[in-house]
XYZ file of C-alpha atoms in Angstrom:
682
model
C -33.775 -55.306 -4.355
C -34.264 -51.876 -3.240
C -32.923 -49.160 -0.863
C -35.092 -47.058 2.042
C -33.860 -43.342 1.615
C -34.305 -39.691 2.741
C -34.161 -36.753 0.499
C -30.690 -36.040 1.463
C -29.298 -39.135 0.622
C -30.359 -38.582 -3.624
C -29.876 -34.876 -2.886
C -33.228 -33.142 -3.856
C -33.293 -32.184 0.220
C -31.919 -31.740 3.379
C -34.550 -34.211 5.028
C -33.338 -37.168 6.994
C -36.221 -37.895 9.465
C -38.213 -39.619 7.384
C -37.998 -42.216 4.360
C -39.363 -40.946 0.758
C -42.722 -42.680 -0.860
C -42.431 -44.177 -4.249
C -45.580 -43.631 -6.418
C -47.741 -47.143 -6.587
C -47.951 -49.297 -9.430
C -44.432 -48.210 -10.887
C -43.090 -51.534 -12.656
C -39.436 -52.609 -11.658
C -37.106 -51.705 -13.984
C -37.632 -47.650 -14.162
C -35.093 -45.377 -14.118
C -35.347 -43.820 -10.773
C -34.758 -40.223 -12.431
C -38.388 -40.479 -14.310
C -39.357 -40.647 -10.881
C -37.965 -38.544 -8.879
C -36.205 -34.690 -9.930
C -32.476 -36.036 -9.878
C -29.651 -33.685 -10.464
C -28.779 -33.510 -14.105
C -25.645 -32.823 -15.153
C -24.207 -29.217 -13.846
C -21.911 -27.201 -15.859
C -20.062 -24.446 -14.157
C -20.236 -21.545 -16.164
C -16.548 -18.954 -14.953
C -18.467 -15.172 -15.775
C -16.544 -12.402 -16.614
C -17.258 -8.929 -14.357
C -18.593 -7.387 -17.878
C -21.226 -9.461 -18.219
C -23.316 -9.722 -15.252
C -26.057 -10.674 -17.783
C -24.876 -13.821 -18.031
C -25.441 -14.497 -14.104
C -29.053 -16.425 -14.539
C -29.378 -18.931 -17.001
C -31.684 -17.390 -19.005
C -28.990 -14.877 -20.297
C -26.587 -17.531 -20.454
C -29.382 -19.659 -22.791
C -29.242 -16.447 -24.319
C -25.788 -16.171 -25.645
C -26.200 -20.486 -26.111
C -28.939 -19.670 -28.707
C -26.415 -16.765 -30.226
C -24.145 -19.282 -30.826
C -25.571 -22.705 -31.625
C -28.816 -21.454 -33.470
C -31.364 -23.165 -30.745
C -34.561 -22.440 -30.566
C -34.656 -19.578 -27.286
C -37.806 -20.177 -25.160
C -39.706 -16.245 -24.427
C -38.349 -14.905 -21.278
C -40.334 -15.941 -17.964
C -41.101 -12.957 -16.818
C -43.220 -12.309 -20.930
C -46.459 -12.405 -18.557
C -46.920 -10.364 -15.615
C -49.978 -11.237 -13.109
C -49.219 -7.991 -11.362
C -50.491 -4.917 -12.117
C -48.917 -0.897 -11.986
C -50.312 1.617 -9.081
C -49.982 2.265 -5.184
C -49.895 -0.851 -3.279
C -52.553 -0.469 -0.291
C -50.720 -0.860 3.210
C -46.948 -1.044 2.300
C -44.666 2.033 1.250
C -41.238 2.640 -0.263
C -38.957 5.410 -0.585
C -35.171 6.074 -1.829
C -33.299 8.483 -0.125
C -30.196 8.017 -2.180
C -30.556 7.366 -5.578
C -27.686 7.649 -6.958
C -26.359 4.562 -4.475
C -30.285 2.791 -5.398
C -31.456 3.568 -8.793
C -34.602 1.592 -8.755
C -36.406 -0.132 -6.144
C -39.966 -2.223 -6.166
C -41.833 -4.257 -4.344
C -44.981 -6.237 -3.490
C -47.412 -7.504 -1.388
C -48.559 -11.311 -0.962
C -51.624 -12.803 1.112
C -52.236 -15.356 2.126
C -48.650 -17.063 2.251
C -48.646 -20.748 3.550
C -44.916 -21.739 4.514
C -43.959 -24.695 4.287
C -41.230 -27.071 2.285
C -40.562 -26.265 -1.076
C -41.414 -29.048 -3.631
C -38.681 -31.323 -4.653
C -37.889 -30.018 -8.171
C -37.581 -26.612 -7.091
C -35.134 -28.100 -4.030
C -33.275 -30.094 -6.023
C -32.242 -27.210 -8.649
C -31.467 -25.502 -5.608
C -29.119 -28.121 -3.854
C -27.538 -28.731 -7.934
C -26.509 -25.209 -7.976
C -24.867 -25.137 -4.222
C -28.237 -23.323 -3.118
C -29.056 -24.620 0.682
C -32.712 -25.480 0.418
C -34.470 -23.074 3.783
C -37.733 -23.262 2.574
C -41.080 -22.033 -0.018
C -40.250 -18.424 0.047
C -36.950 -17.769 0.073
C -36.116 -20.931 -1.509
C -38.625 -18.726 -4.615
C -36.074 -15.788 -4.220
C -33.363 -18.061 -4.659
C -34.163 -20.099 -7.330
C -35.481 -16.430 -9.198
C -31.933 -14.895 -8.831
C -30.149 -18.198 -10.422
C -32.933 -17.272 -13.484
C -32.682 -13.960 -14.362
C -29.577 -12.303 -12.155
C -31.782 -10.890 -9.901
C -30.941 -10.928 -5.661
C -34.787 -10.928 -4.219
C -35.154 -10.452 -0.554
C -38.758 -11.438 1.579
C -40.090 -9.640 4.227
C -42.736 -10.445 6.844
C -44.986 -7.734 6.209
C -46.297 -7.604 9.750
C -42.358 -7.718 11.159
C -42.468 -4.595 8.986
C -42.812 -1.191 11.348
C -45.129 0.971 10.079
C -45.327 -0.979 6.737
C -43.330 1.525 5.515
C -39.593 0.723 3.450
C -37.108 3.835 3.550
C -33.496 3.224 1.638
C -30.190 5.762 3.158
C -26.914 5.550 3.979
C -26.106 4.047 7.109
C -24.829 6.245 10.059
C -21.213 5.763 11.182
C -21.513 3.283 14.210
C -25.032 2.015 13.638
C -25.433 -1.337 14.038
C -27.441 -4.311 12.274
C -28.317 -8.326 12.842
C -28.122 -10.109 9.586
C -29.195 -13.377 8.787
C -26.082 -15.047 9.233
C -26.931 -13.929 13.567
C -23.534 -11.170 13.268
C -24.134 -7.722 14.279
C -22.653 -6.088 11.503
C -21.289 -2.288 12.438
C -22.031 -0.231 9.445
C -20.174 3.501 8.442
C -21.586 6.345 6.319
C -20.770 5.172 2.933
C -22.632 2.127 3.356
C -26.247 1.397 2.681
C -29.834 0.052 4.566
C -32.731 -0.441 3.581
C -35.083 0.467 7.301
C -38.666 0.645 9.251
C -39.824 2.953 11.659
C -38.167 0.891 13.736
C -34.875 1.197 12.277
C -32.607 -0.275 9.768
C -34.062 -3.783 8.521
C -31.381 -5.129 5.831
C -27.579 -3.842 4.612
C -28.906 -2.531 1.182
C -27.512 -5.613 -1.648
C -25.429 -7.498 0.604
C -27.552 -9.476 3.438
C -31.725 -9.103 4.947
C -31.412 -8.468 8.826
C -32.875 -11.015 11.228
C -35.301 -8.903 12.630
C -38.318 -9.016 9.655
C -37.101 -12.863 7.844
C -39.832 -14.604 6.911
C -40.524 -17.760 9.620
C -43.112 -20.102 9.837
C -45.122 -18.050 10.523
C -45.308 -15.289 7.911
C -48.207 -15.011 6.552
C -47.867 -11.948 4.528
C -44.835 -11.062 2.416
C -43.032 -8.054 1.602
C -41.312 -8.872 -1.472
C -38.225 -6.636 -2.624
C -36.059 -6.250 -5.855
C -34.008 -3.208 -5.833
C -30.670 -2.275 -8.464
C -27.714 -1.246 -6.284
C -24.341 1.008 -7.338
C -22.117 -1.848 -8.072
C -19.038 -0.197 -6.359
C -20.570 0.873 -3.236
C -21.718 -2.787 -2.792
C -17.649 -3.976 -3.616
C -16.824 -1.360 -1.228
C -19.900 -2.573 1.629
C -19.000 -6.721 1.161
C -15.037 -6.073 1.410
C -15.177 -3.392 4.834
C -17.425 -6.038 6.187
C -15.971 -9.062 5.396
C -19.183 -10.462 4.065
C -19.631 -12.336 0.772
C -23.036 -13.316 -0.549
C -24.251 -14.576 -3.660
C -26.261 -11.358 -3.865
C -23.439 -8.764 -3.580
C -21.655 -11.004 -5.706
C -23.908 -9.774 -8.718
C -24.911 -6.328 -7.126
C -20.765 -5.482 -7.547
C -20.825 -6.080 -11.286
C -23.482 -3.718 -12.303
C -26.888 -4.975 -13.131
C -30.059 -3.130 -14.698
C -32.806 -1.136 -13.351
C -35.064 -3.508 -15.657
C -33.515 -6.421 -14.332
C -35.659 -5.236 -11.041
C -38.926 -6.118 -12.412
C -38.326 -9.430 -14.396
C -37.404 -10.747 -10.921
C -39.760 -9.110 -9.206
C -42.464 -11.030 -12.084
C -41.366 -13.997 -12.230
C -41.110 -14.503 -8.213
C -45.174 -13.274 -8.944
C -45.780 -16.356 -10.724
C -44.215 -18.888 -8.355
C -45.071 -17.103 -5.016
C -48.601 -17.648 -6.039
C -48.094 -21.213 -7.562
C -46.730 -23.230 -4.736
C -47.151 -20.266 -1.835
C -50.850 -20.207 -2.341
C -50.589 -16.757 -1.615
C -52.597 -13.964 -3.351
C -51.060 -11.317 -4.876
C -52.208 -7.999 -4.203
C -52.791 -5.518 -6.644
C -49.932 -2.656 -6.900
C -46.560 -2.591 -7.006
C -43.779 -0.083 -6.202
C -41.607 0.753 -8.728
C -39.557 4.032 -6.754
C -37.158 5.369 -10.321
C -37.402 2.685 -12.707
C -38.003 1.774 -15.384
C -34.091 2.801 -16.150
C -32.418 4.920 -18.781
C -33.135 5.267 -22.581
C -31.625 2.644 -24.683
C -28.988 3.904 -26.299
C -28.530 3.517 -30.241
C -24.760 2.906 -32.411
C -23.551 3.283 -35.088
C -22.234 -0.510 -37.176
C -21.116 0.848 -40.468
C -19.932 -2.588 -42.745
C -15.709 -0.641 -43.548
C -14.878 -0.003 -39.532
C -15.719 -3.664 -39.381
C -13.844 -4.205 -42.298
C -10.759 -2.335 -41.055
C -11.235 -3.683 -37.405
C -11.059 -7.549 -38.039
C -9.659 -7.397 -41.477
C -12.111 -9.643 -43.396
C -15.636 -8.416 -44.537
C -18.882 -10.434 -42.060
C -22.125 -10.556 -44.244
C -24.200 -7.904 -43.258
C -27.219 -10.033 -42.970
C -24.939 -12.511 -40.634
C -23.998 -9.199 -38.256
C -28.067 -8.658 -38.561
C -28.614 -12.736 -36.751
C -26.130 -12.391 -34.576
C -27.265 -8.712 -33.220
C -31.050 -10.133 -33.754
C -30.292 -13.386 -31.594
C -28.252 -11.116 -28.123
C -31.323 -9.119 -27.914
C -29.606 -6.335 -29.782
C -32.115 -3.812 -32.058
C -30.766 -3.227 -35.746
C -32.023 -1.457 -38.307
C -30.836 -0.689 -41.824
C -28.797 2.333 -42.019
C -26.571 3.742 -45.254
C -22.870 2.430 -44.304
C -24.107 -0.553 -42.070
C -26.695 -1.158 -39.128
C -27.952 1.313 -36.445
C -27.861 -1.392 -33.346
C -29.683 -0.329 -30.140
C -28.178 -1.702 -27.351
C -30.783 -4.311 -24.718
C -31.075 -2.711 -21.138
C -28.601 -5.937 -19.590
C -25.389 -4.712 -21.929
C -26.028 -1.094 -21.623
C -22.747 -0.698 -19.130
C -20.389 -3.318 -21.289
C -21.931 -1.891 -24.657
C -20.998 1.404 -25.485
C -19.012 1.955 -28.547
C -19.093 1.117 -32.347
C -15.693 -1.183 -31.555
C -18.177 -2.990 -28.226
C -20.530 -4.355 -31.097
C -17.941 -5.208 -33.551
C -16.744 -7.481 -30.742
C -20.270 -9.381 -30.273
C -20.145 -10.022 -34.245
C -16.382 -11.156 -34.521
C -16.486 -13.119 -31.510
C -19.446 -15.037 -32.781
C -18.657 -14.990 -36.142
C -16.075 -16.983 -35.012
C -12.540 -15.477 -34.184
C -10.359 -18.460 -35.204
C -12.432 -17.351 -39.589
C -10.087 -13.693 -38.736
C -6.949 -13.856 -40.529
C -3.730 -12.572 -39.057
C -3.170 -8.926 -40.088
C -0.285 -6.653 -39.147
C -2.540 -3.157 -38.105
C -1.622 -0.020 -40.000
C 0.661 1.383 -37.738
C 0.325 5.330 -39.277
C 3.543 6.414 -38.461
C 3.187 4.579 -34.792
C 5.952 3.543 -33.216
C 7.857 2.658 -30.478
C 10.970 2.837 -28.722
C 12.579 2.013 -25.339
C 13.048 5.698 -23.288
C 16.552 6.614 -22.260
C 16.606 5.598 -18.859
C 15.741 2.117 -20.181
C 18.655 1.844 -22.537
C 20.650 3.199 -20.313
C 19.286 0.778 -17.124
C 19.655 -2.550 -20.095
C 22.844 -1.413 -20.685
C 24.196 -1.193 -17.573
C 22.938 -4.735 -17.171
C 24.867 -6.059 -20.349
C 28.130 -4.363 -18.555
C 27.276 -6.387 -15.633
C 26.205 -9.895 -17.887
C 29.690 -9.371 -19.858
C 31.162 -9.689 -16.906
C 29.894 -12.774 -15.650
C 27.201 -11.862 -12.966
C 23.758 -13.226 -13.473
C 20.556 -10.809 -13.240
C 18.272 -12.106 -10.519
C 14.325 -10.350 -9.895
C 13.838 -10.616 -6.066
C 10.533 -9.940 -3.868
C 10.365 -6.406 -3.396
C 8.202 -7.116 -0.572
C 10.442 -7.944 2.816
C 10.129 -9.113 6.633
C 10.403 -6.474 9.755
C 13.092 -8.522 10.944
C 15.587 -6.860 8.023
C 16.957 -3.854 9.437
C 18.089 -6.046 12.775
C 19.614 -8.416 10.716
C 21.505 -5.260 8.971
C 22.656 -4.330 12.957
C 20.826 -0.500 10.911
C 20.650 2.194 14.660
C 17.448 3.109 15.627
C 17.878 6.460 13.723
C 18.488 4.609 10.148
C 15.937 6.092 7.680
C 16.262 2.773 6.001
C 13.965 1.573 9.663
C 11.382 3.266 7.990
C 9.952 0.865 6.405
C 6.164 1.289 4.148
C 3.850 -1.778 6.079
C 1.170 -3.290 3.665
C -1.708 -3.237 4.683
C -2.720 -6.811 3.326
C 0.233 -8.584 3.593
C 0.643 -12.033 2.047
C 2.568 -13.087 5.051
C 4.074 -11.372 7.698
C 7.565 -12.309 6.449
C 6.866 -10.184 3.173
C 4.440 -7.416 4.806
C 7.210 -4.815 4.572
C 8.593 -2.733 1.257
C 12.434 -3.684 1.019
C 13.908 -0.346 1.787
C 17.220 -1.607 0.042
C 17.910 -4.337 -2.632
C 20.262 -6.354 -0.043
C 18.535 -8.202 1.499
C 16.934 -10.015 -1.714
C 20.779 -10.458 -2.670
C 21.441 -12.056 0.418
C 18.195 -14.134 0.355
C 19.351 -15.887 -3.283
C 23.202 -16.454 -2.729
C 21.717 -18.543 0.735
C 19.858 -19.908 -1.269
C 22.203 -21.113 -3.595
C 25.281 -21.799 -1.502
C 22.136 -24.275 0.517
C 22.301 -25.859 -2.727
C 25.540 -26.610 -3.867
C 26.254 -23.729 -5.681
C 29.076 -21.679 -3.583
C 30.090 -19.332 -6.330
C 28.141 -16.646 -6.994
C 28.191 -13.584 -9.092
C 24.234 -12.068 -8.951
C 23.275 -8.442 -9.275
C 19.485 -7.249 -9.238
C 17.638 -3.914 -10.671
C 14.771 -3.006 -8.727
C 12.509 -0.311 -6.798
C 13.549 -0.241 -2.968
C 10.957 2.271 -0.585
C 10.856 4.285 1.973
C 8.174 6.173 4.308
C 7.439 9.039 3.530
C 4.065 12.087 2.907
C 1.804 12.156 0.810
C 3.076 9.739 -0.522
C 6.325 6.938 -0.063
C 9.608 7.681 -1.450
C 10.428 5.109 -4.088
C 14.055 4.464 -6.774
C 15.785 2.193 -8.374
C 18.565 0.971 -6.406
C 21.524 -1.828 -8.309
C 22.459 -4.539 -6.215
C 25.346 -6.712 -6.885
C 27.007 -9.906 -4.564
C 29.847 -11.519 -4.985
C 30.640 -14.990 -3.104
C 33.055 -17.491 -3.360
C 36.063 -17.858 -6.199
C 35.944 -14.834 -8.278
C 36.955 -17.666 -11.656
C 36.244 -21.409 -12.344
C 39.898 -23.007 -11.087
C 41.433 -24.194 -13.845
C 45.067 -26.755 -14.504
C 46.252 -23.741 -14.525
C 45.069 -21.761 -11.650
C 43.920 -24.764 -9.597
C 42.845 -22.474 -6.135
C 41.551 -18.683 -7.799
C 41.376 -16.622 -4.937
C 37.828 -15.581 -3.540
C 35.884 -12.895 -4.304
C 36.986 -9.643 -2.578
C 36.478 -6.264 -2.297
C 39.032 -5.177 -5.276
C 37.035 -8.163 -7.405
C 33.643 -5.776 -7.185
C 35.688 -3.081 -8.093
C 36.338 -4.289 -10.893
C 32.812 -4.769 -11.893
C 31.730 -1.488 -10.168
C 34.399 0.530 -12.886
C 33.588 -1.463 -15.736
C 29.829 -0.323 -15.297
C 30.566 3.187 -14.614
C 32.804 2.700 -18.307
C 30.111 1.117 -19.881
C 27.523 3.690 -18.223
C 29.880 6.366 -19.042
C 29.695 8.230 -15.552
C 32.820 8.774 -15.124
C 35.395 7.319 -11.871
C 33.821 6.288 -8.795
C 34.736 8.812 -5.574
C 35.472 6.385 -3.088
C 35.551 7.234 0.489
C 35.989 5.287 3.790
C 32.327 3.469 4.786
C 30.140 3.897 8.167
C 27.715 1.282 7.330
C 27.113 -0.875 10.314
C 26.634 -4.108 8.096
C 29.572 -3.955 6.155
C 33.310 -4.516 7.375
C 34.705 -1.493 8.704
C 38.445 -0.980 6.833
C 37.026 -3.099 3.515
C 34.557 -0.598 2.484
C 33.536 2.550 0.938
C 30.764 4.645 0.101
C 30.332 5.172 -3.945
C 30.055 9.180 -4.827
C 27.930 11.540 -3.339
C 25.316 9.594 -1.284
C 25.413 7.567 -4.957
C 25.751 4.228 -2.901
C 27.908 1.844 -1.144
C 30.797 -1.189 -1.849
C 32.139 -3.644 0.670
C 32.643 -6.976 1.970
C 29.291 -7.403 4.586
C 30.325 -7.591 7.909
C 31.181 -10.692 9.947
C 28.296 -11.238 12.048
C 25.700 -9.696 9.244
C 27.021 -12.691 7.186
C 26.316 -15.224 9.688
C 22.532 -14.320 9.704
C 22.755 -15.880 6.041
C 25.045 -18.584 7.067
C 27.270 -17.636 4.800
C 30.860 -16.095 5.433
C 32.397 -14.317 2.869
C 30.565 -11.816 0.560
C 31.273 -8.477 -1.151
C 28.437 -6.153 -1.800
C 27.603 -3.226 -3.148
C 24.643 -0.879 -4.350
C 24.006 2.133 -6.314
C 20.894 4.427 -6.455
C 20.654 3.952 -10.091
C 18.447 7.086 -10.746
C 20.353 9.161 -9.297
C 23.670 7.274 -11.339
C 21.879 7.829 -14.832
C 20.586 11.166 -14.063
C 24.035 12.589 -14.705
C 24.804 10.173 -17.774
C 24.864 10.880 -21.230
C 21.659 8.302 -23.209
C 24.322 8.399 -26.445
C 27.851 8.016 -26.458
C 29.751 9.680 -29.469
C 32.279 7.664 -31.368
C 36.194 7.884 -30.667
C 38.393 7.237 -32.755
C 41.261 5.596 -30.651
C 42.989 3.682 -33.278
C 44.509 6.173 -36.195
C 46.890 7.720 -33.476
C 48.899 5.639 -30.869
C 48.934 7.098 -26.744
C 51.984 7.757 -25.772
C 52.722 6.317 -22.319
C 54.613 7.242 -18.931
C 54.874 6.084 -15.730
C 54.784 8.764 -12.462
C 55.944 7.963 -8.941
C 54.510 10.272 -6.080
C 54.901 10.643 -2.591
C 51.903 11.185 -0.614
C 50.991 11.023 3.005
C 49.176 7.383 3.938
C 46.225 9.467 4.753
C 45.855 10.458 0.994
C 43.421 8.408 -0.864
C 44.669 7.300 -3.716
C 41.410 7.910 -5.691
C 41.950 11.573 -4.117
C 45.060 11.027 -6.262
C 44.110 9.641 -9.618
C 41.406 12.744 -9.819
C 44.013 15.858 -8.916
C 45.579 14.358 -11.807
C 42.669 13.540 -14.382
C 41.862 17.267 -14.011
C 45.001 18.485 -14.408
C 45.643 16.975 -17.311
C 43.178 18.196 -19.064
C 42.027 16.923 -22.536
C 44.964 15.005 -23.586
C 45.013 12.847 -20.257
C 43.074 9.700 -21.814
C 44.307 7.032 -18.874
C 45.254 7.273 -15.372
C 45.778 4.204 -13.359
C 47.639 3.347 -9.930
C 49.436 0.079 -10.704
C 51.993 -0.012 -7.950
C 52.578 0.478 -3.522
C 55.783 1.621 -2.151
C 55.716 1.989 1.366
C 58.893 1.847 3.697
C 62.400 3.892 4.338
C 62.951 5.339 1.023
C 59.449 7.265 1.608
C 59.431 7.723 5.330
C 57.258 7.017 8.214
C 53.349 7.698 7.719
C 53.918 8.179 3.412
C 53.895 6.373 0.805
C 54.411 5.857 -2.878
C 51.791 5.790 -6.074
C 52.714 4.701 -9.316
C 50.539 6.211 -12.037
C 50.434 4.438 -15.837
C 49.542 7.519 -17.577
C 48.479 7.281 -20.940
C 47.900 10.267 -23.323
C 46.811 10.732 -27.055
C 45.882 13.148 -29.187
C 42.510 12.579 -31.983
C 44.367 14.208 -34.746
C 48.467 13.916 -34.188
C 50.783 11.879 -33.024
C 52.297 13.056 -28.840
C 55.139 13.451 -28.618
C 57.510 13.988 -25.254
C 57.388 17.463 -26.223
C 53.660 17.858 -26.424
C 53.047 16.117 -23.377
C 56.157 17.507 -20.893
C 53.648 20.763 -19.938
C 50.945 18.908 -19.001
C 53.179 16.643 -17.196
C 54.662 19.515 -14.973
C 51.422 20.848 -14.645
C 50.351 17.566 -13.243
C 52.887 17.559 -11.021
C 52.345 20.692 -9.974
C 48.895 20.165 -8.887
C 50.158 17.291 -6.682
C 52.368 19.723 -5.086
C 49.903 22.248 -4.268
C 46.935 20.647 -3.349
C 48.256 17.404 -2.055
C 51.689 17.939 -1.261
C 52.677 15.448 -3.063
C 56.382 14.783 -3.741
C 57.778 13.869 -6.951
C 60.133 10.695 -6.291
C 63.480 10.225 -7.572
């Protein structure tokens, strides 16, 4: 029993028009894999960018040979059917050798274009390549074997029989093999003939000179291109190819001839072509091989183990390094295909270590030699700030530095507000993350909303992170600290079944605890004009230091929240005036002398202003001043209020008496009278 099948149904080609005919006289039960070149096991490898030599099958085979000791066949390009020298009927030149270190080419006559043999198509399809015709398939097969991309031109369609490599001109266009018109710029490289560009170098060939069924003469090119330039070109055009993926990693100039030789062998064998004498070779063969020392003492110091010299020699020889004896170890010659990756002695040690077996290396501590690591003063202060907030029961969050374009509108920022000048990201992950944030408030509200939507309505969060604002030549960036409280200030208990919600004063207590932990002094508060804050329940902090307050109800509604209090500080500005270290102060040897003071001031005078005057006038002996009561009524008159102040005086060397404090108290009262028009009540 059997089944009639076409090529595509067994994965050895794309042809579905006809059925395959098996050889006659096959014994029933013969394995189909012994008759047809069915794909065997396929290895999927992830090659790191520093190892382009392993982007070809032979490079992988060399690695396996070094790792396992399995025999390695000689390079298939070892016997070259071609000869050097000038090539009749074709020529090439390179105007930008810094972008094209080597350009090689050969001519093949009497080429018979047709389908590739089944084994070749099967191998290409197993590797994810689409068979096209024997010439194109050979170039793809050789690329997979050697790692060197090639391109075949129809020589009769190359105007003038001459190729030239140059930088493209701005606005120049090329129609590539995929049928698209590509617009180039002056940083890209093209291959041209007398009629203009015919290929985008290192990325994709052009449609004008591609090989077709009528082709009889082939000009086969194998070149080396500057990796970063190819990467830029491919990215700018949005055009990725097997060739660009290899060239951008930096191929060696020697690989160009490897690929050209291998393709020459297969073209003559599979297309019946005749190889014309001569080889175009502009810029070859490549830089001289580098020689590096490999000292036994250095290997021991780095790896923490003695690797026998003979084993080092075996490993490096298997990897195609040249090895010679030296006084304290070996002298190593780097192979051409590893030139970019192995440039120092430490790189050679890495080659020895990875094949000798990293699992065999002992766990040792590196020699310190006086090296140490420590936090910078700013980092220590940031950690102190975070610790202070955690100590008050807040949780730290880390939000996105990206935000959406509509955040400024949701915060009701006016058109002239500089926080609307957000940095626009060129390649955002999404439209909702297309701007760099100008405030941490949006990030905090997102987290509060996320928690509230999941039933966690009592939220106390803070975030320390960067905020950004557009500027020239670079955006302005500083580190900000934000706090957001929502819900109850503490969990309910049997004694307090309904705790009060977080308000401006609860948040002010958090702010004061933070400033006290940093040693930053008291906060100066003044009415806030921020449009996203509740008028009358908000304040600005210091001189451009930040803001604190309850969110405007219309703003809170944008995040489906009711009552939220928040603050934001310019942390860099705050920490700039804070000492990195705080000295010890004796607080228990001598007790404080405490007195109360009631002062009557105009209603418009802020309590913070009163405390500022008191602290300045109190000098070194006054250690604490706070407002503990406020009275408004007939006893103080219309438009006035009485502030009750608790004062604590302390000296570091003695217990204070009333007569010590009396002059300071009089000085405080005088300052309140002269600066604020205050009167001592009672």
